[in-house]
Amino acid sequence: MLELFPIPLTRDSFAEYGDVIDTGGKPPLEINEGTTQRFHDLAKIDVAENDGQALVSIFRGQPRPFPIDIRMVERHPLASQAFIPLQDRPWLIVVAAPGDNVGIAGLRAFRASGTQGINYRRGVWHHPLLVLKPDHDFLVIDRGGPGENCDEVWFEGETAHIAV
């Protein structure tokens, strides 16, 4: 069994898997007569494969029982997928590098603050949403359109646990 110890989510630590979406690191643009700060172009949203279009949804996550068992991962081969928390609550991310051979040994875990979102790059393996408190809402931007855009791999006989 593999035990995953989540590390803090930073732009550098997550770069292999996608973008960290937060207001740090870039100066905002002043808009609307100086009444609004725009934190511009925070993620590279990728949905154009096979006539895709951007979908904007809200996901409401529920915590899984502890210890959190990681038995599977999924990927989206046709597009990126962004998760932006709508409440200031920490949450967890489990990922593995893109490729056709994914196993538990390649998993990495991150602890995100409630002010950090992420954008998984196309093809990055990831566990479905992992929240720590009930009714945790996320703005999700992903792809709709023709084609199969979700592959799953189940780890038969293998399990990873997240050490929280």
mmCIF file of C-alpha atoms in Angstrom:
data_model
loop_
_atom_site.group_PDB
_atom_site.id
_atom_site.type_symbol
_atom_site.label_atom_id
_atom_site.label_comp_id
_atom_site.label_asym_id
_atom_site.label_seq_id
_atom_site.Cartn_x
_atom_site.Cartn_y
_atom_site.Cartn_z
ATOM 1 C CA MET A 1 0.000 0.000 0.000
ATOM 2 C CA LEU A 2 1.209 3.480 -0.861
ATOM 3 C CA GLU A 3 0.690 6.309 1.624
ATOM 4 C CA LEU A 4 0.469 9.766 0.089
ATOM 5 C CA PHE A 5 1.521 12.820 2.076
ATOM 6 C CA PRO A 6 -0.001 15.937 0.494
ATOM 7 C CA ILE A 7 2.442 18.763 -0.125
ATOM 8 C CA PRO A 8 1.454 22.427 -0.380
ATOM 9 C CA LEU A 9 0.082 23.400 -3.759
ATOM 10 C CA THR A 10 2.325 25.908 -5.545
ATOM 11 C CA ARG A 11 2.751 26.908 -9.183
ATOM 12 C CA ASP A 12 6.149 25.176 -9.278
ATOM 13 C CA SER A 13 5.102 21.970 -7.503
ATOM 14 C CA PHE A 14 2.027 21.543 -9.752
ATOM 15 C CA ALA A 15 3.563 22.716 -13.069
ATOM 16 C CA GLU A 16 3.865 19.186 -14.500
ATOM 17 C CA TYR A 17 0.117 18.632 -14.097
ATOM 18 C CA GLY A 18 -1.416 22.003 -14.997
ATOM 19 C CA ASP A 19 -2.059 25.491 -13.680
ATOM 20 C CA VAL A 20 -2.675 26.790 -10.153
ATOM 21 C CA ILE A 21 -5.511 29.296 -10.265
ATOM 22 C CA ASP A 22 -5.171 32.009 -7.642
ATOM 23 C CA THR A 23 -4.656 35.744 -7.408
ATOM 24 C CA GLY A 24 -0.999 35.568 -6.382
ATOM 25 C CA GLY A 25 1.893 36.099 -8.723
ATOM 26 C CA LYS A 26 0.390 38.494 -11.267
ATOM 27 C CA PRO A 27 -0.506 42.125 -10.688
ATOM 28 C CA PRO A 28 -4.197 42.789 -11.298
ATOM 29 C CA LEU A 29 -5.588 45.029 -14.004
ATOM 30 C CA GLU A 30 -7.727 47.915 -12.785
ATOM 31 C CA ILE A 31 -11.056 47.942 -14.660
ATOM 32 C CA ASN A 32 -14.583 49.344 -14.305
ATOM 33 C CA GLU A 33 -13.428 52.862 -13.466
ATOM 34 C CA GLY A 34 -11.045 51.553 -10.826
ATOM 35 C CA THR A 35 -13.710 49.684 -8.841
ATOM 36 C CA THR A 36 -12.615 46.183 -9.870
ATOM 37 C CA GLN A 37 -9.359 44.278 -10.035
ATOM 38 C CA ARG A 38 -9.133 41.733 -12.839
ATOM 39 C CA PHE A 39 -6.696 38.868 -12.315
ATOM 40 C CA HIS A 40 -6.349 38.035 -15.992
ATOM 41 C CA ASP A 41 -5.553 34.799 -17.859
ATOM 42 C CA LEU A 42 -4.979 32.548 -14.829
ATOM 43 C CA ALA A 43 -5.169 29.201 -16.677
ATOM 44 C CA LYS A 44 -4.804 27.830 -20.178
ATOM 45 C CA ILE A 45 -8.280 26.377 -20.769
ATOM 46 C CA ASP A 46 -8.106 23.795 -23.572
ATOM 47 C CA VAL A 47 -11.459 22.581 -24.995
ATOM 48 C CA ALA A 48 -11.174 22.899 -28.772
ATOM 49 C CA GLU A 49 -10.504 19.239 -29.657
ATOM 50 C CA ASN A 50 -13.183 17.770 -31.995
ATOM 51 C CA ASP A 51 -15.509 20.793 -31.968
ATOM 52 C CA GLY A 52 -15.652 21.029 -28.189
ATOM 53 C CA GLN A 53 -17.091 23.946 -26.269
ATOM 54 C CA ALA A 54 -16.464 25.228 -22.768
ATOM 55 C CA LEU A 55 -18.876 24.073 -20.079
ATOM 56 C CA VAL A 56 -19.196 26.071 -16.862
ATOM 57 C CA SER A 57 -20.685 24.051 -13.988
ATOM 58 C CA ILE A 58 -20.831 23.975 -10.204
ATOM 59 C CA PHE A 59 -19.818 20.733 -8.497
ATOM 60 C CA ARG A 60 -20.841 20.225 -4.851
ATOM 61 C CA GLY A 61 -18.418 17.787 -3.198
ATOM 62 C CA GLN A 62 -18.889 15.596 -0.132
ATOM 63 C CA PRO A 63 -16.030 14.182 1.966
ATOM 64 C CA ARG A 64 -15.034 10.564 1.588
ATOM 65 C CA PRO A 65 -14.535 8.362 4.657
ATOM 66 C CA PHE A 66 -11.111 8.491 6.361
ATOM 67 C CA PRO A 67 -8.630 7.179 5.592
ATOM 68 C CA ILE A 68 -9.219 8.273 1.996
ATOM 69 C CA ASP A 69 -8.496 5.312 -0.272
ATOM 70 C CA ILE A 70 -7.285 6.029 -3.783
ATOM 71 C CA ARG A 71 -8.463 3.116 -5.926
ATOM 72 C CA MET A 72 -8.703 4.806 -9.315
ATOM 73 C CA VAL A 73 -7.807 7.819 -11.425
ATOM 74 C CA GLU A 74 -9.295 9.392 -14.519
ATOM 75 C CA ARG A 75 -8.082 11.616 -17.346
ATOM 76 C CA HIS A 76 -9.630 13.782 -20.021
ATOM 77 C CA PRO A 77 -7.789 13.210 -23.324
ATOM 78 C CA LEU A 78 -9.645 15.910 -25.281
ATOM 79 C CA ALA A 79 -9.439 18.896 -22.932
ATOM 80 C CA SER A 80 -8.257 20.521 -19.733
ATOM 81 C CA GLN A 81 -10.463 20.639 -16.624
ATOM 82 C CA ALA A 82 -10.454 23.485 -14.083
ATOM 83 C CA PHE A 83 -11.686 23.410 -10.462
ATOM 84 C CA ILE A 84 -12.061 26.721 -8.576
ATOM 85 C CA PRO A 85 -13.334 26.498 -4.973
ATOM 86 C CA LEU A 86 -16.217 28.801 -4.077
ATOM 87 C CA GLN A 87 -15.634 28.554 -0.314
ATOM 88 C CA ASP A 88 -12.416 29.193 1.571
ATOM 89 C CA ARG A 89 -11.865 25.578 2.644
ATOM 90 C CA PRO A 90 -8.774 23.421 2.103
ATOM 91 C CA TRP A 91 -9.125 20.488 -0.282
ATOM 92 C CA LEU A 92 -6.948 17.693 -1.686
ATOM 93 C CA ILE A 93 -5.642 16.843 -5.140
ATOM 94 C CA VAL A 94 -4.177 13.514 -6.317
ATOM 95 C CA VAL A 95 -2.516 13.394 -9.738
ATOM 96 C CA ALA A 96 -0.198 11.358 -11.942
ATOM 97 C CA ALA A 97 1.672 12.367 -15.074
ATOM 98 C CA PRO A 98 0.051 11.867 -18.483
ATOM 99 C CA GLY A 99 0.776 8.640 -20.318
ATOM 100 C CA ASP A 100 -0.754 5.259 -20.977
ATOM 101 C CA ASN A 101 0.790 3.425 -17.999
ATOM 102 C CA VAL A 102 -0.447 4.852 -14.708
ATOM 103 C CA GLY A 103 0.005 3.125 -11.354
ATOM 104 C CA ILE A 104 -0.136 4.027 -7.707
ATOM 105 C CA ALA A 105 3.647 4.501 -7.536
ATOM 106 C CA GLY A 106 3.301 7.567 -9.801
ATOM 107 C CA LEU A 107 0.678 9.339 -7.680
ATOM 108 C CA ARG A 108 1.331 12.698 -6.017
ATOM 109 C CA ALA A 109 -0.892 14.461 -3.513
ATOM 110 C CA PHE A 110 -1.341 18.187 -2.898
ATOM 111 C CA ARG A 111 -3.140 20.201 -0.234
ATOM 112 C CA ALA A 112 -4.784 23.280 -1.730
ATOM 113 C CA SER A 113 -6.016 26.243 0.249
ATOM 114 C CA GLY A 114 -9.577 27.409 -0.227
ATOM 115 C CA THR A 115 -8.285 30.263 -2.376
ATOM 116 C CA GLN A 116 -6.426 28.036 -4.855
ATOM 117 C CA GLY A 117 -7.994 26.411 -7.868
ATOM 118 C CA ILE A 118 -6.319 24.170 -10.426
ATOM 119 C CA ASN A 119 -6.555 23.442 -14.130
ATOM 120 C CA TYR A 120 -5.573 19.883 -15.057
ATOM 121 C CA ARG A 121 -3.787 19.763 -18.397
ATOM 122 C CA ARG A 122 -5.236 17.559 -21.093
ATOM 123 C CA GLY A 123 -4.410 13.897 -20.355
ATOM 124 C CA VAL A 124 -3.245 14.354 -16.731
ATOM 125 C CA TRP A 125 -4.431 11.498 -14.521
ATOM 126 C CA HIS A 126 -6.295 12.684 -11.415
ATOM 127 C CA HIS A 127 -8.605 11.420 -8.733
ATOM 128 C CA PRO A 128 -12.139 12.817 -8.715
ATOM 129 C CA LEU A 129 -12.857 15.742 -6.399
ATOM 130 C CA LEU A 130 -11.529 15.302 -2.823
ATOM 131 C CA VAL A 131 -13.059 17.661 -0.275
ATOM 132 C CA LEU A 132 -12.676 17.699 3.501
ATOM 133 C CA LYS A 133 -15.963 19.408 4.509
ATOM 134 C CA PRO A 134 -19.555 18.736 3.376
ATOM 135 C CA ASP A 135 -21.159 20.740 0.592
ATOM 136 C CA HIS A 136 -17.927 22.187 -0.785
ATOM 137 C CA ASP A 137 -18.788 23.978 -4.039
ATOM 138 C CA PHE A 138 -16.478 24.406 -7.038
ATOM 139 C CA LEU A 139 -16.803 26.302 -10.268
ATOM 140 C CA VAL A 140 -15.735 23.783 -12.931
ATOM 141 C CA ILE A 141 -14.724 24.618 -16.487
ATOM 142 C CA ASP A 142 -14.369 21.649 -18.787
ATOM 143 C CA ARG A 143 -15.301 20.400 -22.230
ATOM 144 C CA GLY A 144 -18.588 19.433 -23.788
ATOM 145 C CA GLY A 145 -18.992 18.084 -27.282
ATOM 146 C CA PRO A 146 -18.475 14.970 -29.366
ATOM 147 C CA GLY A 147 -15.937 12.301 -28.524
ATOM 148 C CA GLU A 148 -14.977 10.244 -25.481
ATOM 149 C CA ASN A 149 -13.356 12.566 -22.946
ATOM 150 C CA CYS A 150 -13.033 10.458 -19.803
ATOM 151 C CA ASP A 151 -10.777 7.439 -19.318
ATOM 152 C CA GLU A 152 -10.669 5.623 -15.969
ATOM 153 C CA VAL A 153 -8.072 3.253 -14.544
ATOM 154 C CA TRP A 154 -8.869 1.179 -11.458
ATOM 155 C CA PHE A 155 -5.945 -0.100 -9.390
ATOM 156 C CA GLU A 156 -6.840 -3.780 -9.051
ATOM 157 C CA GLY A 157 -5.399 -5.166 -5.806
ATOM 158 C CA GLU A 158 -3.498 -1.933 -5.065
ATOM 159 C CA THR A 159 -4.526 0.965 -2.873
ATOM 160 C CA ALA A 160 -3.053 4.277 -1.857
ATOM 161 C CA HIS A 161 -4.098 6.188 1.265
ATOM 162 C CA ILE A 162 -3.906 9.896 1.807
ATOM 163 C CA ALA A 163 -2.314 10.840 5.124
ATOM 164 C CA VAL A 164 -4.329 13.826 6.316
#
